[in-house]
Amino acid sequence: MKASKFIRFLRNGLFLVLVVSLVLILSCAGYTQQEVKVIRHTESWPCYIDPAVGYSYQSAIAFCNLYDSLVFPNLDGSPKPWLAKSWEISGDGLTYTFELVPGVKFHNGDELTADDVVFSLERMMTIGEGYSYLFTTRVEGAKALEKYKVQFTLKKPFGPVLGALVRLYILNKNQVMANVQKEGPYGEFGDYGKGWLVTHDAGSGPYKVKEMKTAEYLLMEKFNDYWAGWENKDAPQYVKEIGTTEAITNRTLMSRGELEFTDVNQTTENLAAMDQLPGVEVSSFFYGAVQNIMLNTKKPPTDDIHFRKALAYCVDYQTIIDKIFPGCRPSGAVASSTPGYNPNLKPYILDLAKAEGELKQSPYYGKLDQYPFELVWNSDVPDQEKIALMVQANAAKLGIKVNVVKIPWLSIIDVVAKPETTPNGLMIWTPPDYPEAGSMLESRYHSSSCGTFNQGEWLQNPEIDAMIEDALTTIDQKERFQKYYTIQEKIAELCPTLWLFELAVKQAYRSDYVVFPIAEALKQGKLCNPVMGYDSYYRDFKVFPEKAQGPYTPFKP
């Protein structure tokens, strides 16, 4: 081989080596300049994306990203104008007239009008599921006054109505009706589009459904023509809600760079392990959720107030907070972060002497062996078992036999349907549906919530019902809050629940390349009391895959 040809061969070979090396480096980095911005987030399942049906954390996340509401919650929970740019309230508090933002487009290109608002409200109230309880007994009617003006008429005043409107999500009437199954329980409306809305959306929100596999995941895609715009150029283009809370799966996905956020049900140990991974941080914030042990007041022995108080005094609340759920704080029926919380109430504490004193006043004292206490915990939240075993051990000191039972979330929904199938004790955490104490008091202790997972107590107390109804019809906020205080005192005296703590919502996330708005606001010392679901309003998130300090696996839609 001639020298010149040999030199050309070396040069070409060196160029090839450099190209291959560069490709390998970029592959190992897991990032290219064209990389898709994505948030992958695990959650408990199932996820119902029909706004008239869903009622859970994962559903709330889907709603606020796929749909819009008349008002939108600020970080502190207060409502601000959204689809409704302004409104007028009549002097008697019974008529609300909303002026809509013109030119809002649904995902299919149709324009959102007052007719869609009326349709969405009437559909929700007719179906009677999900958040419908906020409006069904209160709204007399709704009508479109003009193309962009809608009016609601109430049967009676509803003080926190504007806050509750964050749960009225607006659907495209024409699109829903075009996908109605004629045979269904709603007369001329057939199935009201429920079948189609299991896997599709009819919204105007910042994201739209790209694919929904009901037993696996929800994939949402950025809606580029969103009416409120995209000033945030680094928002995720895709969001994938993955249906799993399994610890090993979460940890594996996070370690491989295939997950940006875990669900909020991970154990303290698993969060601590993920916190050690490169680029991973554990966020913590409050939104008014309370971890309860609901006591069935219609089943022996928890039908007796002295037995219930004995249990309340034999729980080691502080150890639970310190060792099992660090970062949480004591609570009553309403969490301290929720407006209208009564700051004068003192929570129950561990006091076995008081527990024994209460137990001796119970008709079941002396025959406790005949009345075992069944305590059910949610298998989707493994740390609850530790609490159950602690309660079991302390109760045994008083001669109370506690049978600890683990069941999955879907089975819990079934067992609470009737008082006779509801266990003596049921461990569930519950948040407010809008940021005010009235939401917790109504959804948790009004008789209308019996038979749902929100109330395993079966309290059915007419006096409590009347007090809640009276408070909610009070327009003046200061007066309404005073009524909330009195209700909380009455409920505390009845002790239908073991209020374990206010839940600190924790999840591991990739802080190296994801800007999480709630976490950033808290770091800046801002007041945050987000409405459930809106903490994951992805339009405000920022994603920078090129900043990944740990493994990053690109997303391919």
Coordinates of C-alpha atoms in Angstrom, one line a residue, residues 123-530:
R123 CA -74.8 15.9 33.2
M124 CA -72.8 15.8 36.5
M125 CA -76.0 16.3 38.6
T126 CA -77.9 13.7 36.6
I127 CA -75.2 11.0 36.8
G128 CA -74.8 11.7 40.5
E129 CA -71.3 10.4 41.0
G130 CA -67.9 11.9 41.7
Y131 CA -68.1 15.5 42.8
S132 CA -71.8 15.8 42.0
Y133 CA -72.7 16.0 45.7
L134 CA -71.3 19.6 45.7
F135 CA -74.0 20.7 43.4
T136 CA -76.9 18.3 43.2
T137 CA -78.8 19.4 46.4
R138 CA -77.9 23.1 45.9
V139 CA -78.4 24.0 42.3
E140 CA -81.9 24.9 41.1
G141 CA -80.9 25.3 37.5
A142 CA -78.5 26.7 35.0
K143 CA -79.1 28.5 31.7
A144 CA -77.2 30.1 28.9
L145 CA -78.1 33.8 28.8
E146 CA -75.8 34.6 25.9
K147 CA -73.1 32.7 24.0
Y148 CA -70.5 33.7 26.6
K149 CA -72.8 34.3 29.6
V150 CA -74.2 31.6 31.9
Q151 CA -76.3 31.8 35.0
F152 CA -76.6 29.4 38.0
T153 CA -79.6 29.6 40.3
L154 CA -79.2 28.0 43.8
K155 CA -82.0 26.6 45.9
K156 CA -80.3 28.1 49.0
P157 CA -77.1 30.0 49.6
F158 CA -73.9 28.1 49.4
G159 CA -71.1 30.1 51.1
P160 CA -68.1 28.4 49.6
V161 CA -69.6 28.0 46.1
L162 CA -66.7 29.6 44.2
G163 CA -64.2 27.3 45.9
A164 CA -66.3 24.3 45.0
L165 CA -66.5 25.3 41.3
V166 CA -62.9 24.1 40.8
R167 CA -64.6 20.7 40.7
L168 CA -67.0 21.6 37.8
Y169 CA -65.1 20.6 34.7
I170 CA -66.5 21.7 31.4
L171 CA -67.1 19.1 28.6
N172 CA -67.8 19.6 24.9
K173 CA -71.5 19.0 24.6
N174 CA -71.5 18.2 20.9
Q175 CA -68.6 15.8 21.2
V176 CA -70.1 13.9 24.1
M177 CA -73.5 13.6 22.5
A178 CA -72.0 12.4 19.3
N179 CA -70.6 9.4 21.2
V180 CA -73.6 8.5 23.3
Q181 CA -74.7 4.9 23.4
K182 CA -78.5 5.1 22.9
E183 CA -79.2 2.3 25.5
G184 CA -78.5 3.6 29.0
P185 CA -80.0 4.6 32.3
Y186 CA -80.4 8.3 31.4
G187 CA -83.4 8.3 29.1
E188 CA -83.0 10.3 26.0
F189 CA -79.3 10.8 26.9
G190 CA -78.6 7.0 26.8
D191 CA -75.4 6.4 28.7
Y192 CA -74.6 10.1 28.6
G193 CA -71.3 9.3 26.9
K194 CA -69.9 7.4 30.0
G195 CA -68.7 4.5 27.9
W196 CA -66.8 6.7 25.5
L197 CA -65.3 8.9 28.2
V198 CA -63.7 5.9 29.9
T199 CA -60.8 6.2 27.3
H200 CA -61.4 9.6 25.7
D201 CA -61.7 13.2 26.8
A202 CA -63.9 16.0 25.7
G203 CA -62.0 18.8 27.3
S204 CA -60.2 22.1 26.6
G205 CA -57.4 21.6 29.1
P206 CA -53.6 22.0 28.5
Y207 CA -53.3 18.3 27.8
K208 CA -55.4 15.8 25.8
V209 CA -55.7 12.0 25.9
K210 CA -53.4 10.3 23.5
E211 CA -53.9 6.8 24.8
M212 CA -55.8 5.3 27.8
K213 CA -55.2 1.7 28.7
T214 CA -57.7 1.3 31.6
A215 CA -55.7 -1.3 33.6
E216 CA -52.2 0.1 32.8
Y217 CA -51.7 3.8 32.1
L218 CA -53.0 7.2 30.9
L219 CA -50.9 9.0 28.3
M220 CA -51.6 12.7 27.8
E221 CA -50.2 14.9 25.1
K222 CA -49.7 18.6 25.1
F223 CA -52.5 20.6 23.5
N224 CA -50.6 23.2 21.5
D225 CA -53.6 25.4 20.8
Y226 CA -54.5 25.8 24.5
W227 CA -56.5 29.0 25.0
A228 CA -54.4 30.2 28.0
G229 CA -51.2 29.8 26.0
W230 CA -47.8 28.3 26.7
E231 CA -45.5 30.9 28.1
N232 CA -43.7 28.1 29.8
K233 CA -41.7 26.7 26.8
D234 CA -40.2 23.9 29.0
A235 CA -43.5 22.2 30.0
P236 CA -43.7 18.5 29.3
Q237 CA -44.9 17.5 25.9
Y238 CA -46.2 14.2 27.2
V239 CA -47.4 13.0 30.6
K240 CA -47.7 9.3 31.4
E241 CA -49.7 8.3 34.5
I242 CA -48.6 4.7 35.3
G243 CA -50.9 2.5 37.3
T244 CA -48.7 1.0 40.0
T245 CA -47.7 1.7 43.6
E246 CA -45.5 -1.4 43.9
A247 CA -42.3 -0.4 45.7
I248 CA -39.7 -2.4 43.7
T249 CA -41.3 -1.2 40.4
N250 CA -41.1 2.4 41.5
R251 CA -37.5 2.1 42.7
T252 CA -36.4 0.2 39.5
L253 CA -38.0 2.7 37.2
M254 CA -36.5 5.6 39.1
S255 CA -33.0 4.1 39.1
R256 CA -33.2 3.5 35.3
G257 CA -34.3 7.0 34.6
E258 CA -37.7 5.8 33.4
L259 CA -39.7 7.7 36.0
E260 CA -39.9 11.4 37.0
F261 CA -42.3 11.1 39.9
T262 CA -43.4 8.3 42.2
D263 CA -46.9 8.0 43.7
V264 CA -47.7 9.4 47.1
N265 CA -48.1 5.9 48.8
Q266 CA -44.5 4.8 49.0
T267 CA -43.1 3.6 52.3
T268 CA -40.7 5.7 54.3
E269 CA -38.0 3.1 53.7
N270 CA -38.5 3.1 49.9
L271 CA -38.5 6.9 49.7
A272 CA -35.3 7.0 51.7
A273 CA -33.7 4.5 49.3
M274 CA -34.7 6.5 46.3
D275 CA -33.5 9.7 47.9
Q276 CA -30.0 8.3 47.7
L277 CA -30.2 7.9 43.9
P278 CA -28.4 10.5 41.8
G279 CA -30.6 13.5 41.0
V280 CA -33.5 12.3 43.1
E281 CA -35.2 14.3 45.9
V282 CA -38.2 13.6 48.1
S283 CA -40.8 16.4 48.2
S284 CA -43.2 17.0 51.1
F285 CA -46.2 19.3 51.3
F286 CA -49.6 19.4 52.9
Y287 CA -53.0 19.8 51.3
G288 CA -55.3 19.1 54.1
A289 CA -55.5 15.3 53.9
V290 CA -56.1 13.5 57.2
Q291 CA -55.1 9.9 57.9
N292 CA -58.0 8.3 59.7
I293 CA -59.1 5.1 61.4
M294 CA -62.8 5.3 60.7
L295 CA -64.8 3.6 63.5
N296 CA -68.1 2.0 62.5
T297 CA -70.6 3.5 65.0
K298 CA -73.3 1.0 64.0
K299 CA -71.4 -2.2 64.8
P300 CA -70.4 -3.6 68.3
P301 CA -68.1 -2.8 70.0
T302 CA -67.4 0.5 68.2
D303 CA -71.0 1.6 68.5
D304 CA -70.2 2.6 72.1
I305 CA -68.6 6.0 72.6
H306 CA -66.6 4.9 75.6
F307 CA -65.0 2.0 73.7
R308 CA -64.2 4.4 70.9
K309 CA -62.6 6.9 73.3
A310 CA -60.6 4.1 74.9
L311 CA -59.2 3.3 71.5
A312 CA -58.4 6.9 70.9
Y313 CA -56.3 7.1 74.1
C314 CA -54.4 3.9 73.4
V315 CA -52.9 5.1 70.1
D316 CA -49.2 6.3 70.2
Y317 CA -49.7 9.2 67.8
Q318 CA -46.3 10.8 68.3
T319 CA -44.4 7.6 67.6
I320 CA -46.4 7.1 64.4
I321 CA -45.5 10.6 63.3
D322 CA -41.8 10.3 64.4
K323 CA -41.1 6.8 63.2
I324 CA -43.6 5.7 60.5
F325 CA -44.8 8.9 58.8
P326 CA -42.1 11.5 59.6
G327 CA -42.9 15.0 58.6
C328 CA -46.6 14.6 59.3
R329 CA -48.4 16.5 62.2
P330 CA -51.2 16.0 64.6
S331 CA -54.8 16.5 63.3
G332 CA -58.4 16.4 64.1
A333 CA -61.4 16.0 61.8
V334 CA -60.1 19.0 59.8
A335 CA -56.4 19.5 59.1
S336 CA -54.6 22.6 60.3
S337 CA -53.7 23.6 56.8
T338 CA -57.4 23.8 55.8
P339 CA -59.2 27.2 56.2
G340 CA -61.9 26.9 58.9
Y341 CA -59.8 24.5 61.0
N342 CA -60.5 24.9 64.8
P343 CA -57.1 25.8 66.4
N344 CA -58.6 25.5 69.9
L345 CA -59.1 21.7 69.8
K346 CA -56.6 19.5 71.4
P347 CA -56.0 16.2 69.7
Y348 CA -56.1 12.9 71.5
I349 CA -52.8 11.6 72.9
L350 CA -51.5 8.3 74.2
D351 CA -52.8 7.8 77.8
L352 CA -53.5 4.2 78.8
A353 CA -54.9 5.3 82.2
K354 CA -57.6 7.4 80.5
A355 CA -58.1 4.6 78.0
E356 CA -58.8 2.1 80.8
G357 CA -61.1 4.6 82.5
E358 CA -63.2 5.0 79.4
L359 CA -63.2 1.3 78.8
K360 CA -64.6 0.6 82.3
Q361 CA -67.6 2.8 81.4
S362 CA -68.3 0.7 78.3
P363 CA -71.0 -2.0 78.3
Y364 CA -68.5 -4.3 76.6
Y365 CA -66.1 -4.1 79.5
G366 CA -65.7 -7.5 81.1
K367 CA -66.6 -9.4 78.0
L368 CA -64.1 -8.0 75.5
D369 CA -63.2 -11.5 74.3
Q370 CA -66.7 -11.7 72.8
Y371 CA -66.2 -8.5 70.7
P372 CA -63.0 -8.5 68.7
F373 CA -62.1 -5.3 66.9
E374 CA -61.5 -5.8 63.1
L375 CA -59.0 -3.3 61.8
V376 CA -58.6 -3.1 58.0
W377 CA -55.7 -1.4 56.2
N378 CA -55.2 -0.6 52.6
S379 CA -52.7 -2.9 50.9
D380 CA -51.8 0.0 48.5
V381 CA -50.3 1.8 51.4
P382 CA -47.8 -0.6 53.1
D383 CA -46.9 1.7 56.0
Q384 CA -50.5 1.4 57.3
E385 CA -49.7 -2.1 58.4
K386 CA -47.2 -0.7 60.9
I387 CA -49.8 1.5 62.4
A388 CA -52.3 -1.4 62.6
L389 CA -49.8 -3.6 64.4
M390 CA -49.0 -0.7 66.8
V391 CA -52.7 -0.2 67.6
Q392 CA -53.1 -4.0 68.0
A393 CA -50.2 -4.1 70.6
N394 CA -51.4 -1.2 72.7
A395 CA -55.0 -2.4 72.6
A396 CA -53.9 -5.7 73.9
K397 CA -52.7 -4.0 77.1
L398 CA -56.3 -3.2 77.7
G399 CA -57.6 -6.6 76.9
I400 CA -59.0 -5.6 73.5
K401 CA -58.3 -8.1 70.7
V402 CA -57.6 -6.4 67.4
N403 CA -57.7 -8.5 64.2
V404 CA -55.6 -6.8 61.5
V405 CA -56.8 -7.4 58.0
K406 CA -55.2 -6.3 54.7
I407 CA -57.4 -5.7 51.6
P408 CA -56.8 -3.8 48.3
W409 CA -58.4 -0.5 47.6
L410 CA -61.1 -1.7 45.3
S411 CA -62.3 -4.1 47.9
I412 CA -62.4 -1.3 50.5
I413 CA -64.8 0.6 48.2
D414 CA -67.1 -2.5 48.2
V415 CA -67.0 -3.2 51.9
V416 CA -68.0 0.3 53.0
A417 CA -71.2 0.1 50.9
K418 CA -73.2 -1.2 53.9
P419 CA -72.8 -0.8 57.7
E420 CA -72.9 -4.5 58.2
T421 CA -70.0 -5.1 55.9
T422 CA -68.0 -2.1 57.0
P423 CA -65.3 -3.3 59.5
N424 CA -65.0 -1.8 63.1
G425 CA -61.9 0.1 62.0
L426 CA -60.9 1.2 58.5
M427 CA -57.7 3.1 57.7
I428 CA -58.1 5.6 54.9
W429 CA -56.7 9.1 54.3
T430 CA -59.1 11.7 53.1
P431 CA -58.5 15.2 51.6
P432 CA -60.9 18.2 51.3
D433 CA -62.5 18.5 47.8
Y434 CA -62.1 22.3 48.0
P435 CA -59.9 24.2 50.4
E436 CA -62.3 24.9 53.3
A437 CA -63.4 23.0 56.4
G438 CA -66.9 22.7 55.1
S439 CA -65.7 20.3 52.4
M440 CA -64.2 17.9 55.0
L441 CA -67.1 18.1 57.4
E442 CA -69.7 17.4 54.7
S443 CA -67.9 14.7 52.8
R444 CA -66.8 13.0 56.0
Y445 CA -69.6 13.3 58.5
H446 CA -72.8 14.3 56.8
S447 CA -75.2 11.3 56.4
S448 CA -75.2 11.8 52.6
S449 CA -71.7 10.4 52.4
C450 CA -72.5 7.1 54.1
G451 CA -71.9 4.1 51.9
T452 CA -68.9 5.7 50.2
F453 CA -65.2 5.3 51.1
N454 CA -65.4 8.9 52.6
Q455 CA -67.3 7.7 55.6
G456 CA -66.8 4.3 57.2
E457 CA -68.2 5.7 60.5
W458 CA -71.9 5.6 59.5
L459 CA -72.4 8.5 61.9
Q460 CA -75.9 9.4 60.7
N461 CA -76.3 12.0 63.3
P462 CA -79.3 14.4 62.5
E463 CA -77.8 17.2 64.7
I464 CA -74.5 17.1 62.9
D465 CA -76.2 17.0 59.5
A466 CA -78.2 20.1 60.4
M467 CA -75.2 22.0 61.7
I468 CA -73.2 21.2 58.6
E469 CA -76.1 22.3 56.3
D470 CA -76.5 25.5 58.3
A471 CA -72.8 26.4 58.1
L472 CA -72.6 25.8 54.4
T473 CA -75.5 28.2 53.7
T474 CA -73.8 31.0 55.6
I475 CA -72.4 33.5 53.2
D476 CA -70.3 35.5 55.6
Q477 CA -67.0 33.7 55.9
K478 CA -66.1 34.7 59.4
E479 CA -69.5 33.6 60.7
R480 CA -69.3 30.4 58.6
F481 CA -65.9 29.5 60.1
Q482 CA -67.2 30.0 63.6
K483 CA -69.9 27.4 62.8
Y484 CA -67.2 25.1 61.5
Y485 CA -65.4 25.4 64.9
T486 CA -68.5 24.3 66.8
I487 CA -69.1 21.4 64.5
Q488 CA -65.5 20.2 64.9
E489 CA -66.0 20.3 68.7
K490 CA -69.2 18.3 68.5
I491 CA -67.6 15.7 66.3
A492 CA -64.5 15.4 68.6
E493 CA -66.7 14.8 71.5
L494 CA -68.5 11.9 69.7
C495 CA -65.1 10.4 68.7
P496 CA -66.2 8.5 65.6
T497 CA -62.7 8.5 64.2
L498 CA -59.1 8.0 65.3
W499 CA -57.5 11.0 63.6
L500 CA -53.9 9.8 63.3
F501 CA -52.2 12.8 61.7
E502 CA -52.3 15.3 58.9
L503 CA -50.7 13.6 56.0
A504 CA -47.5 15.1 54.5
V505 CA -47.8 14.2 50.9
K506 CA -44.4 12.7 49.9
Q507 CA -43.1 11.5 46.6
A508 CA -39.6 11.0 45.1
Y509 CA -38.9 12.9 41.9
R510 CA -36.1 13.8 39.6
S511 CA -35.1 17.3 40.9
D512 CA -32.0 17.4 38.8
Y513 CA -34.0 18.0 35.6
V514 CA -37.6 18.6 36.7
V515 CA -38.9 21.9 38.2
F516 CA -41.8 21.0 40.5
P517 CA -43.7 24.2 41.2
I518 CA -45.0 23.2 44.7
A519 CA -41.6 22.2 45.9
E520 CA -40.0 25.3 44.5
A521 CA -42.7 27.6 46.1
L522 CA -42.2 25.9 49.5
K523 CA -38.4 26.4 49.2
Q524 CA -39.1 30.1 48.7
G525 CA -41.2 30.2 51.8
K526 CA -44.5 30.8 50.0
L527 CA -47.9 29.7 51.5
C528 CA -49.0 26.6 49.7
N529 CA -52.4 24.8 50.3
P530 CA -53.0 23.2 46.9

